[in-house]
Amino acid sequence: MRSHEGTRYAWADNMMSPKKDTLDIIDKQKLAVVRTLTPAPGRPPPCRFTRDGRYALVSIWENDGAL
């Protein structure tokens, strides 16, 4: 799970679940999943954020260089 002080959301990967290729976006105020994303086929590791927290960067392990 990752977050940034500049965003109200936390991003959690689901690598240990049957839906390994999804990310859950969690509202830190409500502690509720507000969206589930499938960025691309494959397993996304925990995301990283830009310095200002405006963008979450997600790579895919199986696709060399996929971002």
mmCIF file of C-alpha atoms in Angstrom:
data_model
loop_
_atom_site.group_PDB
_atom_site.id
_atom_site.type_symbol
_atom_site.label_atom_id
_atom_site.label_comp_id
_atom_site.label_asym_id
_atom_site.label_seq_id
_atom_site.Cartn_x
_atom_site.Cartn_y
_atom_site.Cartn_z
ATOM 1 C CA MET A 1 0.000 0.000 0.000
ATOM 2 C CA ARG A 2 1.286 3.456 -0.898
ATOM 3 C CA SER A 3 0.131 6.994 -0.417
ATOM 4 C CA HIS A 4 1.436 10.548 -0.538
ATOM 5 C CA GLU A 5 0.811 13.441 1.812
ATOM 6 C CA GLY A 6 -0.549 15.460 -1.128
ATOM 7 C CA THR A 7 -3.419 13.098 -1.907
ATOM 8 C CA ARG A 8 -6.463 11.850 -0.024
ATOM 9 C CA TYR A 9 -6.055 8.370 -1.511
ATOM 10 C CA ALA A 10 -3.967 5.296 -0.795
ATOM 11 C CA TRP A 11 -3.168 2.787 -3.543
ATOM 12 C CA ALA A 12 -3.076 -0.912 -2.659
ATOM 13 C CA ASP A 13 -1.933 -3.715 -4.929
ATOM 14 C CA ASN A 14 -3.708 -7.071 -4.820
ATOM 15 C CA MET A 15 -0.728 -9.316 -5.550
ATOM 16 C CA MET A 16 -1.845 -12.011 -3.104
ATOM 17 C CA SER A 17 -5.447 -12.216 -4.334
ATOM 18 C CA PRO A 18 -7.002 -13.995 -7.343
ATOM 19 C CA LYS A 19 -7.241 -10.574 -9.058
ATOM 20 C CA LYS A 20 -3.470 -9.968 -9.062
ATOM 21 C CA ASP A 21 -3.646 -7.437 -11.891
ATOM 22 C CA THR A 22 -5.783 -4.911 -9.986
ATOM 23 C CA LEU A 23 -5.118 -1.931 -7.733
ATOM 24 C CA ASP A 24 -7.572 -0.677 -5.110
ATOM 25 C CA ILE A 25 -7.821 3.079 -4.578
ATOM 26 C CA ILE A 26 -8.772 3.788 -0.963
ATOM 27 C CA ASP A 27 -10.155 7.056 0.389
ATOM 28 C CA LYS A 28 -8.045 7.742 3.496
ATOM 29 C CA GLN A 29 -10.827 9.789 5.140
ATOM 30 C CA LYS A 30 -13.595 7.200 4.696
ATOM 31 C CA LEU A 31 -11.335 4.099 4.763
ATOM 32 C CA ALA A 32 -13.277 2.716 1.820
ATOM 33 C CA VAL A 33 -12.306 1.446 -1.631
ATOM 34 C CA VAL A 34 -13.530 4.056 -4.104
ATOM 35 C CA ARG A 35 -12.216 2.462 -7.293
ATOM 36 C CA THR A 36 -10.528 -0.701 -8.512
ATOM 37 C CA LEU A 37 -8.227 -0.325 -11.515
ATOM 38 C CA THR A 38 -6.688 -2.807 -13.933
ATOM 39 C CA PRO A 39 -3.853 -0.791 -15.503
ATOM 40 C CA ALA A 40 -2.768 -3.589 -17.894
ATOM 41 C CA PRO A 41 -2.600 -7.375 -17.886
ATOM 42 C CA GLY A 42 0.063 -8.459 -15.407
ATOM 43 C CA ARG A 43 1.008 -7.779 -11.807
ATOM 44 C CA PRO A 44 1.472 -4.148 -10.766
ATOM 45 C CA PRO A 45 3.849 -3.754 -7.808
ATOM 46 C CA PRO A 46 3.194 -0.939 -5.315
ATOM 47 C CA CYS A 47 2.997 2.368 -7.158
ATOM 48 C CA ARG A 48 5.220 5.393 -6.762
ATOM 49 C CA PHE A 49 4.174 9.026 -6.745
ATOM 50 C CA THR A 50 5.568 12.126 -8.380
ATOM 51 C CA ARG A 51 7.241 14.504 -5.956
ATOM 52 C CA ASP A 52 4.123 16.662 -5.609
ATOM 53 C CA GLY A 53 1.799 13.635 -5.308
ATOM 54 C CA ARG A 54 -0.224 14.643 -8.355
ATOM 55 C CA TYR A 55 0.438 11.443 -10.311
ATOM 56 C CA ALA A 56 0.739 7.803 -9.329
ATOM 57 C CA LEU A 57 3.215 5.842 -11.432
ATOM 58 C CA VAL A 58 2.419 2.172 -11.954
ATOM 59 C CA SER A 59 4.634 -0.349 -13.695
ATOM 60 C CA ILE A 60 3.795 -3.903 -14.757
ATOM 61 C CA TRP A 61 6.288 -6.623 -13.814
ATOM 62 C CA GLU A 62 5.656 -8.872 -16.813
ATOM 63 C CA ASN A 63 5.990 -6.049 -19.393
ATOM 64 C CA ASP A 64 9.568 -4.818 -19.463
ATOM 65 C CA GLY A 65 9.451 -1.037 -19.309
ATOM 66 C CA ALA A 66 5.646 -0.745 -19.022
ATOM 67 C CA LEU A 67 4.602 2.319 -17.011
#
